[in-house]
Amino acid sequence: MLLLYGLTLLLGLVLGSFVNVLIWRLPRKMSLGGRSICPECRAKIFWYDNIPLISYFLLGRKCRSCMKKISWRYPAVEAGVALAFLILVAASTKCFTSTFIDSSPICEWFGSLWVFSYPYYLVITVFFVTVFVIDLKDRIILDQVSFLGFAIVVAFLLLFRPDFYEVILSGFASASFLLLINLFTKGRGMGLGDVKFALFAGTLLGWPEALVWMFLSFLTGAIVGLILVIRGKVGLKSQIAFGPFLVACVYIVFIIGHYLAKLLYKF
Ligand SMILES: [Zn+2]
């Protein structure tokens, strides 16, 4: 078990390093091949200065050639991907013993995918963190990320899950619901990027968890927005990116969505 968790952390850090590349290059429409360069001085970064988490601290948080500070975002993303991946792997081991999560989306997937759930979790973690950080930074959810995520989830669905039609329907239902809000608010309350992301997230979650996910996203978005307005961080008319809430909530609902659904049902 310790070996599994160690391997998971290590793989998560390496993939986190890749997510940093995606976060930098995708919004700039740069190719994903080629060696990493320092964004300040454009010096090539050698492999020994590109070891996840470790290099950042060994270099004293500075670029070796221009000595400019390296953003804390890089190690944070690496650690974040590793931790998110580790939690999914650890949660799966509880699927047969914990009534708290045993009917949640993660266990529905784990029950069908078995060993294949490992690469599956890795891929969706990469998508989650990429969408989260790019939307926070650039206020956009990229189409290619949402559609590729959707395609991967559908491929796994068709290969492994007999209930695939219901699950795909919940993706389209979520996207339609957010599209309605987009139309009613004339795009102010909800961007089309959020709508396309819902196709990916809704299909991942299935029903009724997709509904819980949308509810929870609106709730947390409204609460955080209200706190920011009260503390004077943003104006009443300004918009905050909704994507980070959608991503954080899809992650939570993926693991404990069934429990939350029961909780909501009681109200
Ligand atoms: Zn530099």
PDB file of C-alpha atoms and ligand atoms in Angstrom:
ATOM      1  CA  MET A   1       0.000   0.000   0.000  1.00  0.00           C
ATOM      2  CA  LEU A   2       2.848   2.340   0.876  1.00  0.00           C
ATOM      3  CA  LEU A   3       4.440   1.551  -2.477  1.00  0.00           C
ATOM      4  CA  LEU A   4       1.172   2.399  -4.262  1.00  0.00           C
ATOM      5  CA  TYR A   5       0.883   5.748  -2.475  1.00  0.00           C
ATOM      6  CA  GLY A   6       4.555   6.563  -3.050  1.00  0.00           C
ATOM      7  CA  LEU A   7       4.235   5.797  -6.750  1.00  0.00           C
ATOM      8  CA  THR A   8       1.019   7.829  -6.911  1.00  0.00           C
ATOM      9  CA  LEU A   9       2.682  10.875  -5.358  1.00  0.00           C
ATOM     10  CA  LEU A  10       5.698  10.589  -7.660  1.00  0.00           C
ATOM     11  CA  LEU A  11       3.579  10.203 -10.790  1.00  0.00           C
ATOM     12  CA  GLY A  12       1.351  13.069  -9.605  1.00  0.00           C
ATOM     13  CA  LEU A  13       4.358  15.388  -9.264  1.00  0.00           C
ATOM     14  CA  VAL A  14       5.615  14.514 -12.760  1.00  0.00           C
ATOM     15  CA  LEU A  15       2.143  15.069 -14.233  1.00  0.00           C
ATOM     16  CA  GLY A  16       1.892  18.292 -12.220  1.00  0.00           C
ATOM     17  CA  SER A  17       5.001  19.487 -13.990  1.00  0.00           C
ATOM     18  CA  PHE A  18       3.248  18.727 -17.292  1.00  0.00           C
ATOM     19  CA  VAL A  19       0.161  20.650 -16.116  1.00  0.00           C
ATOM     20  CA  ASN A  20       2.422  23.685 -15.585  1.00  0.00           C
ATOM     21  CA  VAL A  21       3.422  23.393 -19.243  1.00  0.00           C
ATOM     22  CA  LEU A  22      -0.249  23.190 -20.290  1.00  0.00           C
ATOM     23  CA  ILE A  23      -1.201  26.183 -18.136  1.00  0.00           C
ATOM     24  CA  TRP A  24       1.520  28.308 -19.702  1.00  0.00           C
ATOM     25  CA  ARG A  25       1.316  27.188 -23.319  1.00  0.00           C
ATOM     26  CA  LEU A  26      -2.357  26.371 -24.060  1.00  0.00           C
ATOM     27  CA  PRO A  27      -3.763  29.916 -23.568  1.00  0.00           C
ATOM     28  CA  ARG A  28      -0.874  31.234 -25.727  1.00  0.00           C
ATOM     29  CA  LYS A  29      -1.559  28.634 -28.433  1.00  0.00           C
ATOM     30  CA  MET A  30       2.047  27.394 -28.181  1.00  0.00           C
ATOM     31  CA  SER A  31       3.056  23.852 -29.173  1.00  0.00           C
ATOM     32  CA  LEU A  32       3.484  21.372 -26.323  1.00  0.00           C
ATOM     33  CA  GLY A  33       6.786  19.978 -27.624  1.00  0.00           C
ATOM     34  CA  GLY A  34      10.247  21.410 -26.988  1.00  0.00           C
ATOM     35  CA  ARG A  35      12.244  22.167 -23.873  1.00  0.00           C
ATOM     36  CA  SER A  36      10.903  24.494 -21.173  1.00  0.00           C
ATOM     37  CA  ILE A  37      12.298  28.019 -21.060  1.00  0.00           C
ATOM     38  CA  CYS A  38      12.377  30.659 -18.336  1.00  0.00           C
ATOM     39  CA  PRO A  39       9.456  33.064 -19.009  1.00  0.00           C
ATOM     40  CA  GLU A  40      11.649  36.007 -17.953  1.00  0.00           C
ATOM     41  CA  CYS A  41      14.980  35.521 -19.772  1.00  0.00           C
ATOM     42  CA  ARG A  42      13.971  32.690 -22.162  1.00  0.00           C
ATOM     43  CA  ALA A  43      17.004  30.607 -21.120  1.00  0.00           C
ATOM     44  CA  LYS A  44      16.504  26.870 -21.638  1.00  0.00           C
ATOM     45  CA  ILE A  45      15.833  24.959 -18.429  1.00  0.00           C
ATOM     46  CA  PHE A  46      17.879  21.772 -18.065  1.00  0.00           C
ATOM     47  CA  TRP A  47      16.351  18.587 -16.680  1.00  0.00           C
ATOM     48  CA  TYR A  48      18.208  18.892 -13.370  1.00  0.00           C
ATOM     49  CA  ASP A  49      16.605  22.295 -12.847  1.00  0.00           C
ATOM     50  CA  ASN A  50      13.201  20.941 -13.837  1.00  0.00           C
ATOM     51  CA  ILE A  51      12.633  18.273 -11.166  1.00  0.00           C
ATOM     52  CA  PRO A  52       9.129  18.768  -9.735  1.00  0.00           C
ATOM     53  CA  LEU A  53       8.996  20.564  -6.374  1.00  0.00           C
ATOM     54  CA  ILE A  54      12.680  19.817  -5.587  1.00  0.00           C
ATOM     55  CA  SER A  55      14.302  22.115  -8.163  1.00  0.00           C
ATOM     56  CA  TYR A  56      12.214  25.087  -7.053  1.00  0.00           C
ATOM     57  CA  PHE A  57      13.715  24.921  -3.569  1.00  0.00           C
ATOM     58  CA  LEU A  58      17.230  23.837  -4.669  1.00  0.00           C
ATOM     59  CA  LEU A  59      17.388  26.882  -6.951  1.00  0.00           C
ATOM     60  CA  GLY A  60      16.402  29.119  -4.053  1.00  0.00           C
ATOM     61  CA  ARG A  61      13.170  30.026  -5.913  1.00  0.00           C
ATOM     62  CA  LYS A  62      15.175  31.849  -8.587  1.00  0.00           C
ATOM     63  CA  CYS A  63      16.017  31.206 -12.250  1.00  0.00           C
ATOM     64  CA  ARG A  64      19.595  29.950 -12.587  1.00  0.00           C
ATOM     65  CA  SER A  65      20.475  32.303 -15.433  1.00  0.00           C
ATOM     66  CA  CYS A  66      18.594  35.581 -14.751  1.00  0.00           C
ATOM     67  CA  MET A  67      18.074  35.188 -10.974  1.00  0.00           C
ATOM     68  CA  LYS A  68      14.476  36.442 -11.329  1.00  0.00           C
ATOM     69  CA  LYS A  69      11.998  34.928  -8.894  1.00  0.00           C
ATOM     70  CA  ILE A  70      10.116  31.815 -10.049  1.00  0.00           C
ATOM     71  CA  SER A  71       6.375  32.029  -9.331  1.00  0.00           C
ATOM     72  CA  TRP A  72       5.144  29.963  -6.373  1.00  0.00           C
ATOM     73  CA  ARG A  73       2.422  28.762  -8.750  1.00  0.00           C
ATOM     74  CA  TYR A  74       4.771  26.145 -10.246  1.00  0.00           C
ATOM     75  CA  PRO A  75       5.440  24.120  -7.068  1.00  0.00           C
ATOM     76  CA  ALA A  76       1.832  24.732  -5.935  1.00  0.00           C
ATOM     77  CA  VAL A  77       0.437  23.179  -9.134  1.00  0.00           C
ATOM     78  CA  GLU A  78       2.833  20.210  -8.867  1.00  0.00           C
ATOM     79  CA  ALA A  79       1.888  19.576  -5.250  1.00  0.00           C
ATOM     80  CA  GLY A  80      -1.796  20.151  -6.039  1.00  0.00           C
ATOM     81  CA  VAL A  81      -1.897  17.575  -8.844  1.00  0.00           C
ATOM     82  CA  ALA A  82      -0.017  15.020  -6.727  1.00  0.00           C
ATOM     83  CA  LEU A  83      -2.327  15.539  -3.756  1.00  0.00           C
ATOM     84  CA  ALA A  84      -5.548  15.476  -5.814  1.00  0.00           C
ATOM     85  CA  PHE A  85      -4.439  12.249  -7.511  1.00  0.00           C
ATOM     86  CA  LEU A  86      -3.445  10.687  -4.193  1.00  0.00           C
ATOM     87  CA  ILE A  87      -6.831  11.489  -2.638  1.00  0.00           C
ATOM     88  CA  LEU A  88      -8.677   9.807  -5.536  1.00  0.00           C
ATOM     89  CA  VAL A  89      -6.526   6.667  -5.259  1.00  0.00           C
ATOM     90  CA  ALA A  90      -6.909   6.580  -1.468  1.00  0.00           C
ATOM     91  CA  ALA A  91     -10.687   7.146  -1.665  1.00  0.00           C
ATOM     92  CA  SER A  92     -11.066   4.186  -4.071  1.00  0.00           C
ATOM     93  CA  THR A  93      -9.620   1.823  -1.490  1.00  0.00           C
ATOM     94  CA  LYS A  94     -12.601   2.738   0.735  1.00  0.00           C
ATOM     95  CA  CYS A  95     -15.233   1.974  -1.907  1.00  0.00           C
ATOM     96  CA  PHE A  96     -16.173  -1.366  -0.389  1.00  0.00           C
ATOM     97  CA  THR A  97     -15.949  -0.443   3.264  1.00  0.00           C
ATOM     98  CA  SER A  98     -17.289   3.110   3.629  1.00  0.00           C
ATOM     99  CA  THR A  99     -21.021   3.774   3.308  1.00  0.00           C
ATOM    100  CA  PHE A 100     -20.046   7.443   3.054  1.00  0.00           C
ATOM    101  CA  ILE A 101     -18.713   7.057  -0.491  1.00  0.00           C
ATOM    102  CA  ASP A 102     -19.673   3.543  -1.655  1.00  0.00           C
ATOM    103  CA  SER A 103     -22.326   4.748  -4.136  1.00  0.00           C
ATOM    104  CA  SER A 104     -20.530   7.918  -5.216  1.00  0.00           C
ATOM    105  CA  PRO A 105     -19.370   8.509  -8.812  1.00  0.00           C
ATOM    106  CA  ILE A 106     -15.800   7.540  -7.909  1.00  0.00           C
ATOM    107  CA  CYS A 107     -16.935   4.100  -6.736  1.00  0.00           C
ATOM    108  CA  GLU A 108     -19.258   3.591  -9.701  1.00  0.00           C
ATOM    109  CA  TRP A 109     -16.203   4.146 -11.883  1.00  0.00           C
ATOM    110  CA  PHE A 110     -13.860   2.136  -9.675  1.00  0.00           C
ATOM    111  CA  GLY A 111     -16.254  -0.824  -9.656  1.00  0.00           C
ATOM    112  CA  SER A 112     -16.170  -0.943 -13.473  1.00  0.00           C
ATOM    113  CA  LEU A 113     -12.626   0.178 -14.242  1.00  0.00           C
ATOM    114  CA  TRP A 114     -10.572  -1.617 -11.566  1.00  0.00           C
ATOM    115  CA  VAL A 115      -6.870  -1.199 -12.444  1.00  0.00           C
ATOM    116  CA  PHE A 116      -7.809   1.112 -15.304  1.00  0.00           C
ATOM    117  CA  SER A 117      -9.174   3.592 -12.771  1.00  0.00           C
ATOM    118  CA  TYR A 118      -5.553   4.517 -12.000  1.00  0.00           C
ATOM    119  CA  PRO A 119      -4.783   6.084 -15.423  1.00  0.00           C
ATOM    120  CA  TYR A 120      -8.361   7.412 -15.519  1.00  0.00           C
ATOM    121  CA  TYR A 121      -7.901   9.346 -12.251  1.00  0.00           C
ATOM    122  CA  LEU A 122      -4.573  10.635 -13.475  1.00  0.00           C
ATOM    123  CA  VAL A 123      -6.105  12.006 -16.680  1.00  0.00           C
ATOM    124  CA  ILE A 124      -9.105  13.668 -15.021  1.00  0.00           C
ATOM    125  CA  THR A 125      -6.861  15.204 -12.344  1.00  0.00           C
ATOM    126  CA  VAL A 126      -4.759  16.790 -15.112  1.00  0.00           C
ATOM    127  CA  PHE A 127      -7.940  18.219 -16.679  1.00  0.00           C
ATOM    128  CA  PHE A 128      -9.313  19.466 -13.342  1.00  0.00           C
ATOM    129  CA  VAL A 129      -6.187  21.350 -12.312  1.00  0.00           C
ATOM    130  CA  THR A 130      -5.566  22.722 -15.821  1.00  0.00           C
ATOM    131  CA  VAL A 131      -9.100  24.165 -16.058  1.00  0.00           C
ATOM    132  CA  PHE A 132      -8.950  25.467 -12.473  1.00  0.00           C
ATOM    133  CA  VAL A 133      -5.699  27.419 -12.868  1.00  0.00           C
ATOM    134  CA  ILE A 134      -6.240  28.729 -16.423  1.00  0.00           C
ATOM    135  CA  ASP A 135      -9.692  30.072 -15.533  1.00  0.00           C
ATOM    136  CA  LEU A 136      -8.358  31.663 -12.350  1.00  0.00           C
ATOM    137  CA  LYS A 137      -5.447  33.255 -14.239  1.00  0.00           C
ATOM    138  CA  ASP A 138      -6.877  34.049 -17.698  1.00  0.00           C
ATOM    139  CA  ARG A 139     -10.654  33.908 -17.057  1.00  0.00           C
ATOM    140  CA  ILE A 140     -11.237  31.321 -19.756  1.00  0.00           C
ATOM    141  CA  ILE A 141     -12.075  27.609 -19.985  1.00  0.00           C
ATOM    142  CA  LEU A 142     -10.517  26.387 -23.224  1.00  0.00           C
ATOM    143  CA  ASP A 143     -12.772  24.451 -25.618  1.00  0.00           C
ATOM    144  CA  GLN A 144     -10.128  21.906 -26.513  1.00  0.00           C
ATOM    145  CA  VAL A 145      -9.668  20.978 -22.828  1.00  0.00           C
ATOM    146  CA  SER A 146     -13.407  20.488 -22.190  1.00  0.00           C
ATOM    147  CA  PHE A 147     -14.016  18.576 -25.423  1.00  0.00           C
ATOM    148  CA  LEU A 148     -10.957  16.339 -25.057  1.00  0.00           C
ATOM    149  CA  GLY A 149     -11.975  15.647 -21.439  1.00  0.00           C
ATOM    150  CA  PHE A 150     -15.488  14.784 -22.606  1.00  0.00           C
ATOM    151  CA  ALA A 151     -14.128  12.495 -25.355  1.00  0.00           C
ATOM    152  CA  ILE A 152     -11.911  10.626 -22.881  1.00  0.00           C
ATOM    153  CA  VAL A 153     -14.737  10.145 -20.374  1.00  0.00           C
ATOM    154  CA  VAL A 154     -17.037   8.890 -23.158  1.00  0.00           C
ATOM    155  CA  ALA A 155     -14.349   6.461 -24.387  1.00  0.00           C
ATOM    156  CA  PHE A 156     -13.997   4.978 -20.879  1.00  0.00           C
ATOM    157  CA  LEU A 157     -17.803   4.893 -20.549  1.00  0.00           C
ATOM    158  CA  LEU A 158     -18.309   2.957 -23.779  1.00  0.00           C
ATOM    159  CA  LEU A 159     -15.529   0.519 -22.933  1.00  0.00           C
ATOM    160  CA  PHE A 160     -16.374  -0.199 -19.319  1.00  0.00           C
ATOM    161  CA  ARG A 161     -19.856   0.914 -18.267  1.00  0.00           C
ATOM    162  CA  PRO A 162     -23.111  -0.744 -19.282  1.00  0.00           C
ATOM    163  CA  ASP A 163     -25.097   2.260 -17.998  1.00  0.00           C
ATOM    164  CA  PHE A 164     -23.355   4.601 -20.475  1.00  0.00           C
ATOM    165  CA  TYR A 165     -26.478   6.163 -22.024  1.00  0.00           C
ATOM    166  CA  GLU A 166     -27.794   7.450 -18.666  1.00  0.00           C
ATOM    167  CA  VAL A 167     -24.404   8.891 -17.792  1.00  0.00           C
ATOM    168  CA  ILE A 168     -23.934  10.627 -21.154  1.00  0.00           C
ATOM    169  CA  LEU A 169     -27.443  12.069 -20.808  1.00  0.00           C
ATOM    170  CA  SER A 170     -26.528  13.666 -17.481  1.00  0.00           C
ATOM    171  CA  GLY A 171     -23.641  15.439 -19.248  1.00  0.00           C
ATOM    172  CA  PHE A 172     -25.974  16.886 -21.852  1.00  0.00           C
ATOM    173  CA  ALA A 173     -28.558  17.753 -19.187  1.00  0.00           C
ATOM    174  CA  SER A 174     -25.952  19.697 -17.170  1.00  0.00           C
ATOM    175  CA  ALA A 175     -24.696  21.546 -20.237  1.00  0.00           C
ATOM    176  CA  SER A 176     -28.268  22.408 -21.317  1.00  0.00           C
ATOM    177  CA  PHE A 177     -29.078  23.729 -17.867  1.00  0.00           C
ATOM    178  CA  LEU A 178     -26.050  26.034 -17.806  1.00  0.00           C
ATOM    179  CA  LEU A 179     -26.762  27.057 -21.404  1.00  0.00           C
ATOM    180  CA  LEU A 180     -30.250  28.190 -20.344  1.00  0.00           C
ATOM    181  CA  ILE A 181     -28.703  30.343 -17.613  1.00  0.00           C
ATOM    182  CA  ASN A 182     -26.237  31.710 -20.165  1.00  0.00           C
ATOM    183  CA  LEU A 183     -29.117  32.671 -22.485  1.00  0.00           C
ATOM    184  CA  PHE A 184     -31.291  34.168 -19.728  1.00  0.00           C
ATOM    185  CA  THR A 185     -28.472  36.284 -18.305  1.00  0.00           C
ATOM    186  CA  LYS A 186     -27.176  37.145 -21.803  1.00  0.00           C
ATOM    187  CA  GLY A 187     -23.790  35.591 -20.956  1.00  0.00           C
ATOM    188  CA  ARG A 188     -23.207  37.655 -17.822  1.00  0.00           C
ATOM    189  CA  GLY A 189     -23.978  34.955 -15.273  1.00  0.00           C
ATOM    190  CA  MET A 190     -22.403  32.087 -17.135  1.00  0.00           C
ATOM    191  CA  GLY A 191     -19.886  31.867 -19.954  1.00  0.00           C
ATOM    192  CA  LEU A 192     -20.091  29.385 -22.817  1.00  0.00           C
ATOM    193  CA  GLY A 193     -16.811  27.921 -21.530  1.00  0.00           C
ATOM    194  CA  ASP A 194     -18.673  26.865 -18.389  1.00  0.00           C
ATOM    195  CA  VAL A 195     -21.403  25.259 -20.529  1.00  0.00           C
ATOM    196  CA  LYS A 196     -18.888  23.136 -22.465  1.00  0.00           C
ATOM    197  CA  PHE A 197     -17.086  22.183 -19.279  1.00  0.00           C
ATOM    198  CA  ALA A 198     -20.428  20.921 -17.905  1.00  0.00           C
ATOM    199  CA  LEU A 199     -20.593  18.398 -20.751  1.00  0.00           C
ATOM    200  CA  PHE A 200     -17.324  16.894 -19.463  1.00  0.00           C
ATOM    201  CA  ALA A 201     -18.105  17.186 -15.747  1.00  0.00           C
ATOM    202  CA  GLY A 202     -21.748  16.070 -15.976  1.00  0.00           C
ATOM    203  CA  THR A 203     -20.773  12.943 -17.898  1.00  0.00           C
ATOM    204  CA  LEU A 204     -18.107  12.172 -15.329  1.00  0.00           C
ATOM    205  CA  LEU A 205     -20.595  12.422 -12.452  1.00  0.00           C
ATOM    206  CA  GLY A 206     -23.815  10.866 -13.751  1.00  0.00           C
ATOM    207  CA  TRP A 207     -27.258  11.589 -12.312  1.00  0.00           C
ATOM    208  CA  PRO A 208     -28.315  12.908  -9.765  1.00  0.00           C
ATOM    209  CA  GLU A 209     -24.763  13.834  -8.753  1.00  0.00           C
ATOM    210  CA  ALA A 210     -24.454  16.245 -11.716  1.00  0.00           C
ATOM    211  CA  LEU A 211     -27.411  18.159 -10.281  1.00  0.00           C
ATOM    212  CA  VAL A 212     -25.778  18.242  -6.830  1.00  0.00           C
ATOM    213  CA  TRP A 213     -22.608  19.510  -8.519  1.00  0.00           C
ATOM    214  CA  MET A 214     -24.360  22.467 -10.184  1.00  0.00           C
ATOM    215  CA  PHE A 215     -26.197  23.351  -6.974  1.00  0.00           C
ATOM    216  CA  LEU A 216     -22.995  23.197  -4.914  1.00  0.00           C
ATOM    217  CA  SER A 217     -21.084  25.280  -7.485  1.00  0.00           C
ATOM    218  CA  PHE A 218     -23.706  28.052  -7.421  1.00  0.00           C
ATOM    219  CA  LEU A 219     -23.836  27.946  -3.629  1.00  0.00           C
ATOM    220  CA  THR A 220     -20.064  28.163  -3.083  1.00  0.00           C
ATOM    221  CA  GLY A 221     -19.709  30.720  -5.901  1.00  0.00           C
ATOM    222  CA  ALA A 222     -22.389  32.916  -4.327  1.00  0.00           C
ATOM    223  CA  ILE A 223     -20.914  32.622  -0.822  1.00  0.00           C
ATOM    224  CA  VAL A 224     -17.345  33.396  -1.898  1.00  0.00           C
ATOM    225  CA  GLY A 225     -18.582  36.210  -4.163  1.00  0.00           C
ATOM    226  CA  LEU A 226     -20.528  37.720  -1.278  1.00  0.00           C
ATOM    227  CA  ILE A 227     -17.502  37.492   1.037  1.00  0.00           C
ATOM    228  CA  LEU A 228     -15.313  39.207  -1.578  1.00  0.00           C
ATOM    229  CA  VAL A 229     -17.875  42.021  -2.037  1.00  0.00           C
ATOM    230  CA  ILE A 230     -18.250  42.536   1.727  1.00  0.00           C
ATOM    231  CA  ARG A 231     -14.484  42.653   2.223  1.00  0.00           C
ATOM    232  CA  GLY A 232     -14.256  45.175  -0.616  1.00  0.00           C
ATOM    233  CA  LYS A 233     -12.065  42.952  -2.800  1.00  0.00           C
ATOM    234  CA  VAL A 234     -14.424  43.197  -5.772  1.00  0.00           C
ATOM    235  CA  GLY A 235     -17.257  45.553  -6.741  1.00  0.00           C
ATOM    236  CA  LEU A 236     -20.919  44.539  -6.780  1.00  0.00           C
ATOM    237  CA  LYS A 237     -21.033  44.641 -10.586  1.00  0.00           C
ATOM    238  CA  SER A 238     -17.727  42.857 -11.244  1.00  0.00           C
ATOM    239  CA  GLN A 239     -17.580  39.193 -12.183  1.00  0.00           C
ATOM    240  CA  ILE A 240     -15.489  36.482 -10.624  1.00  0.00           C
ATOM    241  CA  ALA A 241     -14.419  33.416 -12.596  1.00  0.00           C
ATOM    242  CA  PHE A 242     -16.924  30.609 -12.096  1.00  0.00           C
ATOM    243  CA  GLY A 243     -14.660  27.839 -13.414  1.00  0.00           C
ATOM    244  CA  PRO A 244     -12.659  27.317 -10.197  1.00  0.00           C
ATOM    245  CA  PHE A 245     -15.939  26.697  -8.326  1.00  0.00           C
ATOM    246  CA  LEU A 246     -17.145  24.279 -10.992  1.00  0.00           C
ATOM    247  CA  VAL A 247     -13.846  22.365 -10.802  1.00  0.00           C
ATOM    248  CA  ALA A 248     -13.537  22.317  -7.007  1.00  0.00           C
ATOM    249  CA  CYS A 249     -17.145  21.122  -6.704  1.00  0.00           C
ATOM    250  CA  VAL A 250     -16.873  18.454  -9.416  1.00  0.00           C
ATOM    251  CA  TYR A 251     -13.924  17.062  -7.481  1.00  0.00           C
ATOM    252  CA  ILE A 252     -15.837  17.021  -4.182  1.00  0.00           C
ATOM    253  CA  VAL A 253     -19.018  15.575  -5.724  1.00  0.00           C
ATOM    254  CA  PHE A 254     -16.984  12.929  -7.547  1.00  0.00           C
ATOM    255  CA  ILE A 255     -15.920  11.549  -4.159  1.00  0.00           C
ATOM    256  CA  ILE A 256     -18.854  12.226  -1.800  1.00  0.00           C
ATOM    257  CA  GLY A 257     -21.635  13.157  -4.277  1.00  0.00           C
ATOM    258  CA  HIS A 258     -23.952  10.341  -3.299  1.00  0.00           C
ATOM    259  CA  TYR A 259     -23.842  11.359   0.352  1.00  0.00           C
ATOM    260  CA  LEU A 260     -24.514  15.018  -0.585  1.00  0.00           C
ATOM    261  CA  ALA A 261     -27.445  13.941  -2.770  1.00  0.00           C
ATOM    262  CA  LYS A 262     -29.040  12.115   0.165  1.00  0.00           C
ATOM    263  CA  LEU A 263     -28.425  15.150   2.358  1.00  0.00           C
ATOM    264  CA  LEU A 264     -30.136  17.461  -0.183  1.00  0.00           C
ATOM    265  CA  TYR A 265     -33.030  15.041  -0.556  1.00  0.00           C
ATOM    266  CA  LYS A 266     -33.767  15.356   3.172  1.00  0.00           C
ATOM    267  CA  PHE A 267     -34.319  19.122   2.914  1.00  0.00           C
TER     268      PHE A 267
HETATM  269 ZN    ZN B   1      15.505  33.343 -16.313  1.00  0.00          ZN
END
